[in-house]
Short mmCIF file of C-alpha atoms in Angstrom, two decimals:
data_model
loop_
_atom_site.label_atom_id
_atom_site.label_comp_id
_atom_site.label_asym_id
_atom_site.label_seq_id
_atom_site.Cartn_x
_atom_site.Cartn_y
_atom_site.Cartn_z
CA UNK A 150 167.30 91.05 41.60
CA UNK A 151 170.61 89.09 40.67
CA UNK A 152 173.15 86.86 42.13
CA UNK A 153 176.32 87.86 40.71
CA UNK A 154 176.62 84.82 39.17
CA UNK A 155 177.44 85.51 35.62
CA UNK A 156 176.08 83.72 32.61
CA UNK A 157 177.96 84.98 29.49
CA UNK A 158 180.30 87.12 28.26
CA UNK A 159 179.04 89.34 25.65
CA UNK A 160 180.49 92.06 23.05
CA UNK A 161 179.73 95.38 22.88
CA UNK A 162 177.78 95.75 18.86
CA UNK A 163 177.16 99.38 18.81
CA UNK A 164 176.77 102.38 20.95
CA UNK A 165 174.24 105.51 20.37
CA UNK A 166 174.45 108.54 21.83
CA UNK A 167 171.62 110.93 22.55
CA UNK A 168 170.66 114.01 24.63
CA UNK A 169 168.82 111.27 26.38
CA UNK A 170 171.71 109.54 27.27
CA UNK A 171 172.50 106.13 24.95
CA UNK A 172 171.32 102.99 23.19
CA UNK A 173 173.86 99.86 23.81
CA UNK A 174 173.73 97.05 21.68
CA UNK A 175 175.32 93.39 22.66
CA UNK A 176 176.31 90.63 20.85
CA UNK A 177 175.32 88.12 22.97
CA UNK A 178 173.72 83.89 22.96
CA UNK A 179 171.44 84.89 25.50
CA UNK A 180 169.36 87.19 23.15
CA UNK A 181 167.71 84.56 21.66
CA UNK A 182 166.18 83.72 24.93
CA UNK A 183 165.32 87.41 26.10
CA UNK A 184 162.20 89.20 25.85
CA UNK A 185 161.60 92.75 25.32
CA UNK A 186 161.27 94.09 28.75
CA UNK A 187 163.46 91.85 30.76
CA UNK A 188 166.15 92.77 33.29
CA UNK A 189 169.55 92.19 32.29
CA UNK A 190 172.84 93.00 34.38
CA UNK A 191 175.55 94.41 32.25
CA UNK A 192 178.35 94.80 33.86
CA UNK A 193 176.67 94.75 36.98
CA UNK A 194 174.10 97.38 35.72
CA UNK A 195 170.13 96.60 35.87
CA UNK A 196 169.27 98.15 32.34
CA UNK A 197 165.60 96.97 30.41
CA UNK A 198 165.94 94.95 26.87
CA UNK A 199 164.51 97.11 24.37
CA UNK A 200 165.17 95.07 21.69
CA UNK A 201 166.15 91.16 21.13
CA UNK A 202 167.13 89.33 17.65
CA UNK A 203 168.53 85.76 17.79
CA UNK A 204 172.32 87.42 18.09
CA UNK A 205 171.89 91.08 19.96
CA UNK A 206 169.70 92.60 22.38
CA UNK A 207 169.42 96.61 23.05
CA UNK A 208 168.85 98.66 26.19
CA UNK A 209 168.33 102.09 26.89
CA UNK A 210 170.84 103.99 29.37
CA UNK A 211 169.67 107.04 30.81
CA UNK A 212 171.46 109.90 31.70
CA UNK A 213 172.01 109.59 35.23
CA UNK A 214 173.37 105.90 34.67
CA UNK A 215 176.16 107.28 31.85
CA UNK A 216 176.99 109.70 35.60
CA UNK A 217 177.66 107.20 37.75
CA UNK A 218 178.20 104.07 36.02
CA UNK A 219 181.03 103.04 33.54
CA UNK A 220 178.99 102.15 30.46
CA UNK A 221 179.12 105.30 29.44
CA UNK A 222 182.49 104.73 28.37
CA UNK A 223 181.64 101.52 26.43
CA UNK A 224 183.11 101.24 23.41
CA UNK A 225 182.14 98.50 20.03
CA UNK A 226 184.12 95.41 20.97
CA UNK A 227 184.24 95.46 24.67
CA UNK A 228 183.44 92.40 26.75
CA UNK A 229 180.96 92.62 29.30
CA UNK A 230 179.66 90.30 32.03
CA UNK A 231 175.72 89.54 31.30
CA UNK A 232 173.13 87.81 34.21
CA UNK A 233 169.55 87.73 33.48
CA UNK A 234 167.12 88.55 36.59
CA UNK A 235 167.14 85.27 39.36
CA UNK A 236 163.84 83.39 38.58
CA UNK A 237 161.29 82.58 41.95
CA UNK A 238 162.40 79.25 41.30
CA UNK A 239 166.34 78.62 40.75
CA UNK A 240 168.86 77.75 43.05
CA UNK A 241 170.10 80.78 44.76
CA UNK A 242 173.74 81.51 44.56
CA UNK A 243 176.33 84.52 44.97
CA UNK A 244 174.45 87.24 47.71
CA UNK A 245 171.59 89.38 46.81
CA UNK A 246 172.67 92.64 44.16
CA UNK A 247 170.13 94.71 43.37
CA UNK A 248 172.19 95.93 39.79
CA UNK A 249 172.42 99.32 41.63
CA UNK A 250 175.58 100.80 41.13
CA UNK A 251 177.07 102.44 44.50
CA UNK A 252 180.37 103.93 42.88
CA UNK A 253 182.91 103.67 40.13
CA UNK A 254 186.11 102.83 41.36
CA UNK A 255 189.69 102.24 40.11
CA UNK A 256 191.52 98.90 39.45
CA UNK A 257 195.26 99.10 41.11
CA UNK A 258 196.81 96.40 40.90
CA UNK A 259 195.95 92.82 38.97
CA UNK A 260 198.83 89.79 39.65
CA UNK A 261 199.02 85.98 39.88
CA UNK A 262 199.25 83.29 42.76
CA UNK A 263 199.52 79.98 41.04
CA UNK A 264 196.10 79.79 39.24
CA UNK A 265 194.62 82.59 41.00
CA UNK A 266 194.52 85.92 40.89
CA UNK A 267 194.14 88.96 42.74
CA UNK A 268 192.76 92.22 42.42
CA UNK A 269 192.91 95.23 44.07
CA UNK A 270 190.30 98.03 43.83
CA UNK A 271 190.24 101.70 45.59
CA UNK A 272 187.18 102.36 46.86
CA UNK A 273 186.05 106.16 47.53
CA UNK A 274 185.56 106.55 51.05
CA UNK A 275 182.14 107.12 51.18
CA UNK A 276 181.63 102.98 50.72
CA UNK A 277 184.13 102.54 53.83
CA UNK A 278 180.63 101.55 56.23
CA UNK A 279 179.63 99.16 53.61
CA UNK A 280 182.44 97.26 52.25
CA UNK A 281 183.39 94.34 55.98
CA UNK A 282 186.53 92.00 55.46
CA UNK A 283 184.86 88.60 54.12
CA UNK A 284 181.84 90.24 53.15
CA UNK A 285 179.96 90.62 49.58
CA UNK A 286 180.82 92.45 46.58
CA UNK A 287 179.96 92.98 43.34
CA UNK A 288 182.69 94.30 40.99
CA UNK A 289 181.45 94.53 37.25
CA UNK A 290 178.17 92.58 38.27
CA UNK A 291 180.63 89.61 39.77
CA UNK A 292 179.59 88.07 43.19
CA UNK A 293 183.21 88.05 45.46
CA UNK A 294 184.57 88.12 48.82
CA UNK A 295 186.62 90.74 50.17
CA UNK A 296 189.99 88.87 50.70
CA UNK A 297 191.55 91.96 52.69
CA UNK A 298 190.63 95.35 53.69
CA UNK A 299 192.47 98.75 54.16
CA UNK A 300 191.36 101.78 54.46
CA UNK A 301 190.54 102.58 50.97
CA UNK A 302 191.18 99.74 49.25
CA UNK A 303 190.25 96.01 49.34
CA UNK A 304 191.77 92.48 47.66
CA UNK A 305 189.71 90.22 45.85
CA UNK A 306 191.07 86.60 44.73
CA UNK A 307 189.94 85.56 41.50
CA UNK A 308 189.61 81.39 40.87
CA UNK A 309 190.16 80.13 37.52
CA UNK A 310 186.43 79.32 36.37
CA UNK A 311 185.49 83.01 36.96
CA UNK A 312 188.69 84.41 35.36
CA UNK A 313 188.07 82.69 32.48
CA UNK A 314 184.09 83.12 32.33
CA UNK A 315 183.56 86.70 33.06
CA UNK A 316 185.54 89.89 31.59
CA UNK A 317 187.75 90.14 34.24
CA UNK A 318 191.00 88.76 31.95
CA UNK A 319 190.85 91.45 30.39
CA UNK A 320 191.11 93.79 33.51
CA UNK A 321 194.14 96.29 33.54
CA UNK A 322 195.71 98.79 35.86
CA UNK A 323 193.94 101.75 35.51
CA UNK A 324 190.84 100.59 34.18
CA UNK A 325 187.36 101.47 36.32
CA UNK A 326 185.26 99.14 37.51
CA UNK A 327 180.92 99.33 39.04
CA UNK A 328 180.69 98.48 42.80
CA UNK A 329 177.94 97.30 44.58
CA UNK A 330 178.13 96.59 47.90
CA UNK A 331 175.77 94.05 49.65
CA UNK A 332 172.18 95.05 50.03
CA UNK A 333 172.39 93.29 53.93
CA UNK A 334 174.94 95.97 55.24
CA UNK A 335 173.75 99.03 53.44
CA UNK A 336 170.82 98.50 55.14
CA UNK A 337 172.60 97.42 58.67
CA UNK A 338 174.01 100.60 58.13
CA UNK A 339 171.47 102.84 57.29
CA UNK A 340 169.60 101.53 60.63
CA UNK A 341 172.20 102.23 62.89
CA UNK A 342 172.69 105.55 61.84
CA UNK A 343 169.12 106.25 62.35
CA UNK A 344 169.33 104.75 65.66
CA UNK A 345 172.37 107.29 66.69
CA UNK A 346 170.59 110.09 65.26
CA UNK A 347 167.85 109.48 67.25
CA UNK A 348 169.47 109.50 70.34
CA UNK A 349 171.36 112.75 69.80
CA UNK A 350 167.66 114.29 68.69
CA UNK A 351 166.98 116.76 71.95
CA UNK A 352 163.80 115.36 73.42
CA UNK A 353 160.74 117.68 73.55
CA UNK A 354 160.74 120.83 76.08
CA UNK A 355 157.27 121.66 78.55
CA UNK A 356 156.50 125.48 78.38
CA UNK A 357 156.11 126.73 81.74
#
């Protein structure tokens, strides 16, 4: 479990490919303080540390994560946002993302408002249940609000501190971004579509 609440920004070291998907390596502070086996969020991606030396830690990606996540198009060099797992006993900030990646999506338009700025994203439309105007979302592993809401797209306003402390200053038009959407409402959702599937269900017939 995360917050969204990145700690670092770290560099992309090296990238392996494999028929068993890939092996990332990240330049990072943090791997100093990681242990083999911990959860790490990269780029809003739950992936296992493999590996840890005072300046890089590894992970394994697996196939189905290269599918339907964008680190398989990492490349040496790249930023990326980095949270460790939320300890039992920190503060708890951002909302609750699991790392689960619900979709890639695109990035179509970036601009300024004074010292702000704002993003917008197109969503596919199988998110449309889960993504509420002034609700959650975590783009790249980044805790935000949905500023504004359409019918495949939402606005997201950027402050300062987290423009310049994640990887989203580097952002452009085109590029594609994780989504997660929050935990709460997929699972709002998921109830009240078994509840109206229930009540369609015929009811049971007596044989005469």
């Amino acid at each position: 479990m995360f917050t969204g609440l990145i700690e670092t920004v770290g560099r992309v070291a090296g990238v392996t490919s494999s028929a068993d998907g890939m092996q990332i390596a990240i330049a990072t502070p943090l791997a100093g303080e990681l242990q083999i086996g911990e959860s790490v969020a990269v780029n809003g991606v739950c992936l296992t540390v493999t590996a840890a030396t005072a300046g890089e830690m590894c992970a394994d990606i697996g196939p189905a994560t290269v599918r339907v996540t964008t680190l398989g198009s990492m490349r040496p060099g790249q930023a990326v946002n980095l949270e460790r797992s939320m300890r039992a006993d920190s503060r708890f900030g951002g909302h609750f993302v699991q790392g689960h990646v619900d979709a890639v999506a695109d990035a179509e338009a970036v601009r300024e408002e004074g010292d702000a700025h704002w993003i917008t994203v197109r969503f596919p439309e199988s998110l449309a249940a889960f993504i509420v105007r002034k609700g959650s979302i975590a783009i790249d592993g980044i805790s935000l609000t949905v500023a504004d809401l359409r019918e495949t797209e939402f606005d997201v306003m950027i402050v300062p501190f987290t423009w310049e402390h994640t990887n989203l200053s580097a952002l452009a038009i085109g590029d594609r971004v994780n989504l997660e959407c929050d935990m709460v409402g997929k699972y709002v959702a998921r109830a009240v579509d078994l509840s109206r599937s229930a009540r369609l269900k015929p009811g049971p017939t007596s044989a005469l």
